[in-house]
Short mmCIF file of C-alpha atoms in Angstrom, two decimals:
data_model
loop_
_atom_site.label_atom_id
_atom_site.label_comp_id
_atom_site.label_asym_id
_atom_site.label_seq_id
_atom_site.Cartn_x
_atom_site.Cartn_y
_atom_site.Cartn_z
CA MET A 1 -19.43 -2.00 -8.51
CA ASP A 2 -15.86 -2.58 -7.34
CA PRO A 3 -13.92 -0.37 -7.30
CA PRO A 4 -16.72 2.07 -6.39
CA ALA A 5 -16.80 5.60 -7.83
CA ASP A 6 -18.44 8.81 -6.58
CA GLU A 7 -18.72 10.04 -10.13
CA ILE A 8 -18.66 8.38 -13.57
CA ARG A 9 -18.16 10.05 -16.94
CA LEU A 10 -19.70 8.44 -20.03
CA ILE A 11 -20.53 9.60 -23.52
CA HIS A 12 -24.29 10.28 -23.95
CA SER A 13 -26.25 10.40 -27.17
CA HIS A 14 -29.94 9.72 -26.76
CA GLN A 15 -32.85 9.27 -29.09
CA ASP A 16 -34.89 7.76 -26.18
CA GLN A 17 -34.44 8.66 -22.53
CA VAL A 18 -35.99 7.55 -19.24
CA LEU A 19 -38.04 10.41 -17.85
CA THR A 20 -40.07 8.67 -15.15
CA LEU A 21 -38.80 6.07 -12.66
CA PRO A 22 -40.57 2.68 -12.70
CA PRO A 23 -42.11 1.45 -9.43
CA ASP A 24 -39.39 0.79 -6.82
CA GLY A 25 -36.84 2.56 -9.01
CA VAL A 26 -33.95 4.51 -7.43
CA VAL A 27 -31.74 7.06 -9.21
CA LEU A 28 -28.07 6.15 -8.91
CA ALA A 29 -26.61 8.87 -11.10
CA GLY A 30 -27.81 11.87 -13.08
CA ALA A 31 -26.49 14.54 -15.44
CA ASP A 32 -27.64 17.95 -16.46
CA ARG A 33 -29.24 16.80 -19.68
CA CYS A 34 -30.19 13.34 -18.32
CA PRO A 35 -31.55 13.42 -14.74
CA ILE A 36 -32.02 9.68 -14.68
CA ALA A 37 -28.68 8.61 -16.11
CA MET A 38 -28.45 5.39 -14.02
CA LEU A 39 -31.23 3.68 -12.12
CA ALA A 40 -31.73 0.54 -10.09
CA VAL A 41 -34.85 -1.55 -9.58
CA GLY A 42 -34.49 -3.87 -6.61
CA GLU A 43 -31.11 -5.62 -6.21
CA HIS A 44 -30.66 -7.16 -9.64
CA LEU A 45 -31.58 -4.62 -12.25
CA VAL A 46 -29.54 -1.55 -13.30
CA GLY A 47 -30.35 0.69 -16.21
CA LEU A 48 -27.67 2.86 -17.78
CA GLN A 49 -28.31 5.77 -20.24
CA GLY A 50 -24.65 6.42 -21.02
CA HIS A 51 -22.70 4.47 -23.61
CA PRO A 52 -19.60 2.71 -22.21
CA GLU A 53 -19.10 1.18 -25.70
CA PHE A 54 -18.70 4.64 -27.36
CA GLN A 55 -15.18 6.00 -28.00
CA PRO A 56 -14.58 9.70 -28.88
CA GLU A 57 -13.20 8.81 -32.34
CA PHE A 58 -16.48 7.09 -33.14
CA VAL A 59 -18.97 9.49 -31.60
CA GLY A 60 -17.35 12.64 -32.99
CA PRO A 61 -18.53 11.96 -36.53
CA LEU A 62 -21.85 10.69 -35.16
CA TYR A 63 -22.47 14.05 -33.51
CA GLU A 64 -21.50 15.86 -36.69
CA SER A 65 -24.01 13.81 -38.70
CA ARG A 66 -26.77 14.94 -36.36
CA THR A 67 -26.08 18.70 -36.72
CA GLU A 68 -29.37 19.35 -38.48
CA LEU A 69 -31.27 17.45 -35.71
CA LEU A 70 -29.45 18.89 -32.71
CA GLY A 71 -28.25 22.31 -33.85
CA ALA A 72 -24.73 23.58 -34.48
CA ASP A 73 -24.20 24.99 -30.99
CA ALA A 74 -25.20 21.73 -29.23
CA VAL A 75 -22.93 19.73 -31.52
CA ALA A 76 -20.00 22.07 -30.96
CA GLU A 77 -20.46 21.78 -27.18
CA ALA A 78 -20.67 18.03 -27.48
CA GLN A 79 -17.52 17.82 -29.61
CA ALA A 80 -15.61 19.97 -27.10
CA SER A 81 -16.66 17.70 -24.22
CA LEU A 82 -14.98 14.67 -25.85
CA SER A 83 -11.59 15.77 -24.62
CA ALA A 84 -12.62 15.12 -21.00
CA PRO A 85 -11.65 11.74 -19.45
CA CYS A 86 -14.24 8.97 -19.53
CA ASN A 87 -14.84 5.85 -17.47
CA GLN A 88 -15.71 3.35 -20.18
CA GLU A 89 -13.39 0.68 -18.82
CA LEU A 90 -14.57 1.07 -15.21
CA VAL A 91 -18.22 0.64 -16.20
CA ALA A 92 -17.36 -2.20 -18.57
CA ASP A 93 -15.63 -4.01 -15.68
CA TRP A 94 -18.76 -3.50 -13.48
CA MET A 95 -20.83 -5.09 -16.22
CA LEU A 96 -18.46 -8.04 -16.58
CA ARG A 97 -18.43 -8.61 -12.89
CA PHE A 98 -22.22 -8.72 -12.87
CA PHE A 99 -22.40 -11.25 -15.70
CA ASP A 100 -19.63 -13.54 -14.41
CA GLY A 101 -21.10 -13.55 -10.83
CA SER A 102 -17.94 -12.20 -9.25
CA HIS A 103 -20.02 -9.68 -7.27
CA GLU A 104 -21.58 -12.54 -5.34
CA VAL A 105 -18.73 -13.52 -2.96
CA ASP A 106 -18.41 -17.07 -1.77
CA LEU A 107 -15.79 -17.66 0.85
CA ASP A 108 -15.35 -21.21 -0.43
CA ASP A 109 -13.72 -19.58 -3.46
CA PHE A 110 -11.17 -17.64 -1.29
CA GLY A 111 -7.51 -18.53 -1.54
CA LEU A 112 -4.64 -16.56 -0.08
CA PHE A 113 -2.47 -17.24 -3.12
CA ASP A 114 -5.23 -17.10 -5.72
CA PRO A 115 -4.14 -14.41 -8.23
CA ALA A 116 -7.73 -13.31 -8.83
CA VAL A 117 -8.33 -12.88 -5.08
CA GLN A 118 -5.06 -11.01 -4.59
CA GLN A 119 -6.03 -8.50 -7.26
CA CYS A 120 -9.10 -7.36 -5.33
CA PRO A 121 -9.58 -9.07 -1.92
CA HIS A 122 -11.85 -6.47 -0.34
CA ALA A 123 -15.15 -8.11 -1.05
CA TYR A 124 -13.87 -11.34 0.55
CA TYR A 125 -12.74 -9.45 3.63
CA ALA A 126 -16.09 -7.75 3.87
CA LYS A 127 -17.81 -11.13 3.81
CA MET A 128 -15.45 -12.37 6.47
CA ARG A 129 -16.16 -9.40 8.73
CA GLU A 130 -19.84 -10.14 8.36
CA SER A 131 -19.88 -13.96 8.76
CA ALA A 132 -16.41 -15.24 9.72
CA PRO A 133 -14.33 -12.58 11.47
CA VAL A 134 -11.70 -15.21 12.43
CA TYR A 135 -11.46 -16.96 9.06
CA GLU A 136 -9.40 -20.15 8.74
CA ALA A 137 -7.39 -20.14 5.54
CA THR A 138 -4.43 -22.37 4.54
CA ALA A 139 -0.82 -21.52 3.65
CA GLY A 140 1.65 -24.24 2.75
CA GLY A 141 -0.82 -26.89 3.95
CA ALA A 142 -1.06 -25.33 7.42
CA ALA A 143 -3.94 -23.43 8.97
CA LEU A 144 -3.72 -19.63 9.09
CA HIS A 145 -6.42 -17.59 10.83
CA LEU A 146 -7.29 -14.20 9.33
CA ILE A 147 -8.48 -11.53 11.82
CA THR A 148 -10.62 -9.13 9.85
CA ARG A 149 -12.60 -6.83 12.16
CA TYR A 150 -11.15 -3.55 13.40
CA ASP A 151 -11.77 -4.12 17.14
CA ASP A 152 -10.46 -7.70 16.98
CA VAL A 153 -7.29 -6.63 15.15
CA LEU A 154 -6.75 -4.00 17.89
CA GLU A 155 -7.24 -6.63 20.60
CA VAL A 156 -4.55 -8.80 19.03
CA VAL A 157 -1.86 -6.13 18.44
CA ARG A 158 -2.33 -4.71 21.91
CA ASP A 159 -1.81 -8.09 23.61
CA PRO A 160 1.77 -9.36 22.99
CA GLU A 161 1.42 -11.61 26.04
CA THR A 162 -1.11 -13.72 24.13
CA PHE A 163 -0.12 -13.04 20.54
CA SER A 164 3.60 -13.29 19.83
CA SER A 165 5.44 -11.63 16.97
CA ARG A 166 8.01 -14.48 16.81
CA PHE A 167 6.96 -15.83 13.45
CA ASP A 168 8.66 -17.25 10.40
CA VAL A 169 7.39 -15.83 7.09
CA GLY A 170 9.99 -17.50 4.95
CA GLY A 171 8.68 -21.04 4.71
CA ARG A 172 6.76 -22.41 7.63
CA GLY A 173 7.45 -26.05 8.08
CA ASN A 174 9.64 -26.31 4.94
CA ALA A 175 12.64 -28.33 6.12
CA GLU A 176 14.40 -28.28 2.75
CA LEU A 177 14.17 -24.46 2.47
CA ALA A 178 15.47 -24.09 6.03
CA ARG A 179 18.40 -26.45 5.38
CA ARG A 180 19.41 -24.89 2.06
CA THR A 181 19.09 -21.34 3.44
CA LYS A 182 21.39 -22.21 6.33
CA GLU A 183 23.90 -23.75 3.93
CA LEU A 184 23.74 -20.69 1.66
CA TYR A 185 24.48 -18.29 4.51
CA GLU A 186 27.36 -20.45 5.78
CA ASN A 187 28.90 -20.79 2.26
CA GLU A 188 28.41 -17.16 1.25
CA GLY A 189 29.45 -15.64 4.53
CA GLY A 190 26.09 -14.12 5.35
CA TYR A 191 25.08 -12.89 8.81
CA ASP A 192 22.48 -14.65 10.91
CA ARG A 193 18.95 -13.34 10.25
CA VAL A 194 18.09 -12.30 13.79
CA GLY A 195 14.68 -11.20 14.93
CA THR A 196 14.63 -7.59 15.93
CA MET A 197 11.72 -5.09 16.12
CA LEU A 198 9.31 -6.80 13.73
CA THR A 199 9.77 -10.39 14.95
CA ALA A 200 10.57 -9.95 18.63
CA ASP A 201 8.56 -9.79 21.89
CA PRO A 202 9.37 -7.93 25.10
CA PRO A 203 11.84 -7.70 26.72
CA GLU A 204 14.00 -8.10 23.57
CA HIS A 205 11.66 -5.92 21.57
CA THR A 206 11.87 -3.19 24.23
CA ARG A 207 15.66 -3.11 23.90
CA PHE A 208 15.50 -2.89 20.07
CA ARG A 209 12.88 -0.20 20.08
CA ARG A 210 14.71 1.97 22.63
CA LEU A 211 18.01 1.70 20.77
CA VAL A 212 16.58 2.37 17.31
CA SER A 213 14.47 5.21 18.61
CA LYS A 214 17.68 6.90 19.75
CA ALA A 215 19.08 6.59 16.20
CA PHE A 216 15.95 7.28 14.17
CA THR A 217 14.76 10.38 16.03
CA PRO A 218 12.04 12.86 15.06
CA LYS A 219 14.87 15.34 14.31
CA VAL A 220 16.40 12.91 11.83
CA VAL A 221 13.06 12.61 10.04
CA ASN A 222 12.27 16.34 10.11
CA ASP A 223 15.75 17.19 8.79
CA LEU A 224 14.96 15.11 5.68
CA GLU A 225 12.12 17.36 4.55
CA PRO A 226 14.25 19.66 2.30
CA ALA A 227 15.77 16.57 0.63
CA VAL A 228 12.34 15.02 0.10
CA ARG A 229 11.00 18.19 -1.45
CA GLU A 230 14.06 18.60 -3.66
CA ILE A 231 13.85 15.03 -4.92
CA ALA A 232 10.08 15.15 -5.42
CA ALA A 233 10.30 18.42 -7.43
CA ALA A 234 13.05 17.07 -9.64
CA LEU A 235 11.19 13.89 -10.40
CA ILE A 236 7.99 15.81 -11.24
CA ASP A 237 9.95 18.07 -13.60
CA GLN A 238 11.45 14.97 -15.25
CA MET A 239 7.96 13.49 -15.70
CA LEU A 240 6.69 16.69 -17.31
CA ALA A 241 9.70 16.87 -19.63
CA ALA A 242 9.21 13.25 -20.70
CA THR A 243 5.49 13.86 -21.48
CA ALA A 244 5.80 17.36 -22.95
CA GLY A 245 4.43 16.06 -26.29
CA GLY A 246 1.29 14.74 -24.65
CA GLY A 247 2.43 11.20 -23.96
CA SER A 248 1.98 9.08 -20.84
CA ILE A 249 4.44 7.81 -18.26
CA ASP A 250 4.56 5.05 -15.64
CA VAL A 251 4.40 6.86 -12.37
CA VAL A 252 5.68 3.85 -10.44
CA GLU A 253 9.03 3.84 -12.32
CA ALA A 254 9.22 7.63 -12.70
CA PHE A 255 8.14 8.83 -9.26
CA ALA A 256 6.86 6.32 -6.70
CA VAL A 257 9.95 4.15 -6.72
CA PRO A 258 12.80 6.68 -6.95
CA LEU A 259 11.43 9.12 -4.37
CA PRO A 260 11.45 6.79 -1.33
CA VAL A 261 14.58 4.93 -2.53
CA ALA A 262 16.47 8.18 -2.74
CA VAL A 263 15.15 9.43 0.63
CA ILE A 264 15.93 6.34 2.66
CA ALA A 265 19.33 6.15 0.88
CA ARG A 266 20.02 9.72 2.06
CA ALA A 267 19.10 8.69 5.59
CA LEU A 268 21.48 5.74 5.42
CA ASN A 269 24.13 7.83 3.58
CA VAL A 270 24.17 5.58 0.49
CA PRO A 271 25.85 7.23 -2.54
CA ASP A 272 23.74 7.87 -5.64
CA ASP A 273 25.65 5.33 -7.70
CA ARG A 274 24.37 2.51 -5.46
CA LEU A 275 20.66 3.42 -5.73
CA ALA A 276 19.99 0.62 -8.22
CA ASP A 277 21.56 -1.87 -5.87
CA PHE A 278 19.52 -0.40 -3.08
CA LYS A 279 16.27 -1.04 -4.94
CA ARG A 280 17.35 -4.52 -5.94
CA TRP A 281 18.16 -5.44 -2.32
CA SER A 282 14.82 -4.05 -1.23
CA ASP A 283 12.98 -6.19 -3.83
CA ALA A 284 14.85 -9.24 -2.62
CA SER A 285 13.92 -8.59 0.95
CA ILE A 286 10.22 -8.86 0.27
CA ALA A 287 10.34 -11.49 -2.47
CA GLY A 288 8.91 -14.24 -0.31
CA ILE A 289 6.44 -12.22 1.76
CA GLY A 290 2.83 -13.22 1.11
CA THR A 291 3.73 -14.99 -2.09
CA ASN A 292 3.97 -18.61 -3.22
CA ILE A 293 7.38 -18.55 -5.00
CA SER A 294 9.65 -21.61 -5.42
CA ILE A 295 12.53 -22.62 -3.21
CA GLU A 296 14.99 -21.65 -5.92
CA GLU A 297 13.45 -18.17 -6.20
CA ARG A 298 13.67 -17.71 -2.45
CA LEU A 299 17.32 -18.74 -2.39
CA ASP A 300 18.07 -16.31 -5.26
CA ALA A 301 16.51 -13.57 -3.15
CA GLU A 302 18.59 -14.61 -0.13
CA ARG A 303 21.77 -14.21 -2.20
CA GLU A 304 20.82 -10.61 -2.85
CA VAL A 305 20.21 -10.15 0.90
CA ILE A 306 23.65 -11.47 1.67
CA GLU A 307 25.13 -8.93 -0.80
CA PHE A 308 23.16 -6.27 1.05
CA GLN A 309 24.52 -7.48 4.40
CA LYS A 310 28.13 -7.37 3.22
CA TYR A 311 27.78 -3.84 1.87
CA PHE A 312 26.30 -2.42 5.05
CA ALA A 313 28.58 -4.47 7.35
CA GLU A 314 31.50 -2.76 5.65
CA GLN A 315 29.82 0.63 6.01
CA LEU A 316 29.24 0.04 9.75
CA GLU A 317 32.84 -0.93 10.23
CA ARG A 318 33.94 2.29 8.60
CA ARG A 319 31.71 4.29 10.93
CA ARG A 320 33.50 2.80 13.91
CA THR A 321 36.65 4.63 12.98
CA GLU A 322 35.20 7.36 10.78
CA PRO A 323 31.89 8.45 12.42
CA GLN A 324 29.55 10.57 10.28
CA ASP A 325 26.33 12.46 10.86
CA ASP A 326 24.08 9.68 9.64
CA LEU A 327 21.73 6.94 10.79
CA LEU A 328 24.45 4.22 10.65
CA THR A 329 26.66 6.08 13.08
CA ASN A 330 23.62 6.74 15.29
CA LEU A 331 22.88 2.95 15.39
CA LEU A 332 26.47 2.18 16.38
CA ASN A 333 26.39 4.75 19.17
CA ALA A 334 22.95 4.03 20.50
CA ARG A 335 22.99 3.06 24.20
CA ILE A 336 20.32 2.49 26.87
CA ASP A 337 20.73 4.41 30.11
CA ARG A 338 18.62 2.33 32.47
CA ASP A 339 17.98 5.33 34.77
CA GLY A 340 17.85 8.10 32.23
CA ASP A 341 15.70 6.14 29.82
CA ASP A 342 13.40 4.90 32.57
CA VAL A 343 13.90 1.20 31.83
CA ALA A 344 13.09 -0.44 35.15
CA ASP A 345 12.67 -3.95 33.76
CA GLU A 346 15.91 -5.79 34.58
CA ALA A 347 15.12 -8.27 31.83
CA VAL A 348 15.73 -5.59 29.22
CA SER A 349 19.38 -5.81 28.23
CA THR A 350 21.40 -2.61 27.91
CA GLU A 351 23.88 -4.17 25.48
CA PRO A 352 24.54 -2.16 22.35
CA LEU A 353 23.39 -3.50 18.99
CA THR A 354 25.46 -6.24 17.37
CA THR A 355 26.38 -6.11 13.63
CA ALA A 356 23.83 -8.81 12.82
CA GLU A 357 21.12 -6.91 14.72
CA MET A 358 21.96 -3.64 13.02
CA LEU A 359 21.85 -5.33 9.61
CA SER A 360 18.37 -6.72 10.42
CA ILE A 361 17.17 -3.29 11.53
CA ILE A 362 18.64 -1.61 8.45
CA GLN A 363 16.87 -4.17 6.25
CA GLN A 364 13.58 -3.44 7.99
CA LEU A 365 14.05 0.27 7.56
CA LEU A 366 14.95 -0.31 3.90
CA VAL A 367 11.69 -2.17 3.24
CA ALA A 368 9.48 0.00 5.41
CA GLY A 369 10.98 3.19 3.95
CA ASN A 370 10.85 2.06 0.40
CA GLU A 371 8.50 -0.71 -0.73
CA THR A 372 5.44 0.37 1.32
CA THR A 373 5.92 4.07 0.60
CA THR A 374 6.16 3.33 -3.17
CA LYS A 375 2.81 1.55 -2.99
CA MET A 376 1.25 4.39 -1.00
CA LEU A 377 2.42 7.07 -3.44
CA THR A 378 1.21 5.08 -6.48
CA GLU A 379 -2.22 4.60 -4.96
CA MET A 380 -2.50 8.23 -3.89
CA LEU A 381 -1.96 9.32 -7.48
CA ARG A 382 -4.51 6.86 -8.76
CA LEU A 383 -7.08 8.02 -6.16
CA LEU A 384 -6.53 11.70 -6.94
CA ALA A 385 -6.81 11.02 -10.68
CA GLU A 386 -10.05 9.13 -10.13
CA HIS A 387 -11.44 11.95 -8.02
CA PRO A 388 -10.82 15.19 -9.88
CA ALA A 389 -12.88 17.25 -7.42
CA GLU A 390 -10.55 16.17 -4.61
CA TRP A 391 -7.57 17.00 -6.82
CA GLU A 392 -8.92 20.53 -7.29
CA ALA A 393 -9.55 20.87 -3.57
CA LEU A 394 -5.95 19.89 -2.87
CA ARG A 395 -4.61 22.33 -5.46
CA ALA A 396 -6.65 25.10 -3.90
CA ASP A 397 -5.62 24.19 -0.36
CA PRO A 398 -2.33 22.23 0.03
CA SER A 399 -2.88 22.11 3.81
CA ARG A 400 -5.27 19.25 3.04
CA ALA A 401 -2.29 17.06 2.05
CA PRO A 402 -1.97 15.27 5.37
CA ALA A 403 -5.58 14.16 5.22
CA PHE A 404 -5.11 12.92 1.68
CA VAL A 405 -2.17 10.85 2.89
CA GLU A 406 -4.11 9.34 5.77
CA GLU A 407 -7.07 8.46 3.65
CA THR A 408 -4.78 6.86 1.01
CA LEU A 409 -3.14 4.81 3.74
CA ARG A 410 -6.53 3.63 4.98
CA LEU A 411 -7.82 2.60 1.56
CA SER A 412 -4.62 1.15 0.15
CA THR A 413 -2.93 -0.22 3.35
CA PRO A 414 0.31 -1.27 1.61
CA THR A 415 1.12 -3.67 4.44
CA GLN A 416 -2.14 -5.65 4.25
CA GLY A 417 -1.49 -7.68 7.39
CA MET A 418 1.02 -9.05 9.83
CA PHE A 419 1.59 -12.48 11.39
CA ARG A 420 1.19 -13.42 15.01
CA VAL A 421 1.57 -16.72 16.91
CA VAL A 422 -0.83 -17.63 19.72
CA LYS A 423 1.21 -18.19 22.87
CA LYS A 424 -1.60 -19.63 25.04
CA ASP A 425 -5.10 -20.95 24.48
CA THR A 426 -7.43 -18.02 23.94
CA ARG A 427 -10.79 -17.07 22.48
CA LEU A 428 -11.28 -14.28 19.94
CA ALA A 429 -14.61 -13.16 18.32
CA GLY A 430 -16.17 -16.39 19.60
CA VAL A 431 -13.53 -18.62 18.05
CA ASP A 432 -11.19 -20.79 20.14
CA LEU A 433 -7.48 -20.41 19.14
CA PRO A 434 -5.07 -22.97 20.62
CA ALA A 435 -1.52 -22.20 21.66
CA GLY A 436 0.72 -22.43 18.60
CA ALA A 437 -1.91 -21.29 16.14
CA HIS A 438 -0.84 -18.82 13.49
CA VAL A 439 -2.98 -15.72 12.80
CA VAL A 440 -2.72 -12.75 10.48
CA VAL A 441 -4.07 -9.43 11.61
CA MET A 442 -5.60 -8.04 8.37
CA PHE A 443 -5.04 -4.29 8.66
CA SER A 444 -6.49 -3.84 5.12
CA SER A 445 -9.79 -5.38 6.21
CA ALA A 446 -9.91 -3.50 9.51
CA ASN A 447 -9.41 -0.24 7.63
CA ARG A 448 -12.62 -0.89 5.65
CA ASP A 449 -14.74 -1.99 8.63
CA ARG A 450 -18.05 -0.16 8.17
CA LEU A 451 -18.62 -0.19 11.92
CA VAL A 452 -15.67 2.18 12.28
CA PHE A 453 -15.45 4.05 8.94
CA GLU A 454 -18.68 5.29 7.35
CA ASP A 455 -18.88 4.67 3.59
CA SER A 456 -15.68 2.73 4.11
CA ASP A 457 -14.94 1.89 0.48
CA SER A 458 -15.04 5.51 -0.63
CA PHE A 459 -12.19 8.05 -0.85
CA CYS A 460 -13.18 10.74 1.67
CA PRO A 461 -9.99 12.59 2.84
CA MET A 462 -11.87 15.01 5.09
CA ARG A 463 -13.80 12.28 6.92
CA ASP A 464 -13.89 12.32 10.74
CA GLY A 465 -11.20 10.15 12.34
CA VAL A 466 -9.25 9.85 9.10
CA SER A 467 -6.03 9.04 10.94
CA SER A 468 -7.50 6.26 13.10
CA HIS A 469 -6.61 3.66 10.47
CA LEU A 470 -4.29 0.75 11.23
CA ALA A 471 -1.99 1.02 8.19
CA PHE A 472 0.99 1.40 10.51
CA GLY A 473 -0.27 -1.12 13.04
CA ARG A 474 -0.81 -0.23 16.65
CA GLY A 475 0.63 -1.07 20.04
CA ILE A 476 4.30 -1.83 20.74
CA HIS A 477 4.92 -2.66 17.05
CA PHE A 478 3.61 0.56 15.67
CA CYS A 479 5.66 1.30 12.53
CA LEU A 480 8.85 3.17 13.46
CA GLY A 481 8.93 4.64 9.91
CA ALA A 482 5.43 6.08 10.07
CA ALA A 483 6.66 9.68 10.45
CA LEU A 484 8.95 9.31 7.41
CA ALA A 485 6.17 7.77 5.31
CA ARG A 486 3.82 10.56 6.27
CA LEU A 487 6.42 13.17 5.49
CA GLU A 488 7.10 11.75 2.02
CA GLY A 489 3.38 11.44 1.31
CA ARG A 490 2.59 14.97 2.47
CA VAL A 491 5.47 16.57 0.51
CA ALA A 492 4.59 14.49 -2.61
CA ALA A 493 0.96 15.58 -2.40
CA GLU A 494 1.88 19.24 -1.97
CA GLU A 495 4.43 19.24 -4.84
CA LEU A 496 2.21 17.26 -7.22
CA SER A 497 -0.82 19.42 -6.61
CA GLN A 498 1.10 22.69 -7.12
CA ARG A 499 3.17 21.55 -10.13
CA LEU A 500 0.46 19.64 -12.00
CA ARG A 501 -2.85 21.05 -13.17
CA SER A 502 -4.34 17.59 -13.57
CA VAL A 503 -3.53 13.92 -13.95
CA THR A 504 -5.34 11.59 -16.29
CA LEU A 505 -5.12 7.80 -16.12
CA SER A 506 -4.15 6.34 -19.45
CA ALA A 507 -6.45 3.90 -21.19
CA SER A 508 -3.63 1.33 -21.27
CA ASN A 509 -3.79 0.71 -17.48
CA ASN A 510 -4.87 -2.73 -16.39
CA PHE A 511 -4.43 -1.88 -12.65
CA GLU A 512 -2.58 -5.17 -11.95
CA TYR A 513 -1.25 -5.63 -8.38
CA HIS A 514 1.83 -7.55 -7.34
CA PRO A 515 0.89 -11.13 -6.35
CA SER A 516 1.06 -10.98 -2.59
CA PHE A 517 -1.62 -11.13 0.11
CA LEU A 518 0.58 -9.12 2.56
CA LEU A 519 2.22 -6.38 0.51
CA ARG A 520 -0.20 -4.85 -1.98
CA GLY A 521 0.78 -2.39 -4.71
CA LEU A 522 0.27 -1.69 -8.37
CA LYS A 523 2.86 -2.98 -10.80
CA ARG A 524 2.51 0.08 -12.96
CA LEU A 525 0.33 3.19 -13.34
CA GLU A 526 0.32 5.09 -16.61
CA ILE A 527 -0.61 8.73 -16.26
CA GLN A 528 -0.85 11.83 -18.50
CA PRO A 529 0.19 14.79 -16.37
CA LEU A 530 -0.53 18.42 -17.31
CA PRO A 531 1.71 21.14 -15.91
CA ALA A 532 0.15 23.79 -13.67
#
């Protein structure tokens, strides 16, 4: 049963009903008029009283034909219940998974770039945590070790002396790609792709972190809240207007993409007429991350990145003579005061950021403030729609919003993992890793580790330790944009819960995820919102 559900809604119409459990039987679900609605016997037999094959348009006339048998009042009540959402497709998927054997995970079937695995990798990660916590996969013909347990992931991210962040995600060992990328940047006038916060180690990383922290301060983030609320409210109103006749809408396109794009654009002082370009540049920046696209596709994405570089290089130059109250000016003016900033390590340079470095940082902020937040917002809406009791709890008490955001981050983990390179021979979880080995710390797996999170596959916003997830990483590389993502998630949850009475997932949804093992998010999510 993956994805799991705390509650399922099915149409019931019984002539015969199970009243007594068989030996070794266990009740899995019950309803008022059917106490044994789902039962299990052992590990391989499940009985279901509901009808996943029934649709309202079929069962309505069926109920009416049984009026004499059931009574007019019971039929009227049954007819009225048919407007409530049902989980026919969810249960049908469970049944299909049982018959095709996909519930029995075999790690020999695991492939990083296997589309079926990428759609739902959690069962594989659970198997790895159990039997192969340092699992050797392959990427581009080279070994790649996946670190899947919570404690082991923590050990890696807290030890930059052993596990370096100086990795290449663009095409490990692909000489042709490296050559053609270099030629493209030379011919198109692109700036060098320099490693900054994400792909640097101390002392370089210390310099970048200190400088960017001076530009991207808590005040900068807090000052964005009115804008976030204004944008979120306007987008929700637009969704309601578009579905006023009872239709559905893709929440990815209508809400989850434009909200973070507009917010990070405000932070970077990008005019509204460039928002489409902003999104296009963001897509290009992640095109090759965790995917198996061709060299030509990677080069097309790099052309978009060069266009991004030229735009922001021009904006930075303008800020040198025309400073503004924005993040770009803050980056230009950021300086390290070795005494005042308590930077005793002489190896940490106090040089200001170069244009190439600022472009790299802006690109990272663009992706972190856009792509990952889009995926989080989409998943939060799906989870709330699938858990109507939690939706009602949030509507009644909007102060629960931060917990909803944290639990969404834990379950969805938009940045599924991050690369590291072993700097010296080491041993982790009983496995020897030689210097030069590449590993991926799988935050998504760690966030479902049952040794840390009880009932780890379930959506439980009020669980103890809800914020101890690793969706933002940990250690020196803890996500600099975490505060902004949390702000956007909280405000979105507050505004959605107060402006919408309910959200129903449309039957047209296929819940297809983008094909990447590192950045995971739904391609689309059709919903039917009802105004409060």
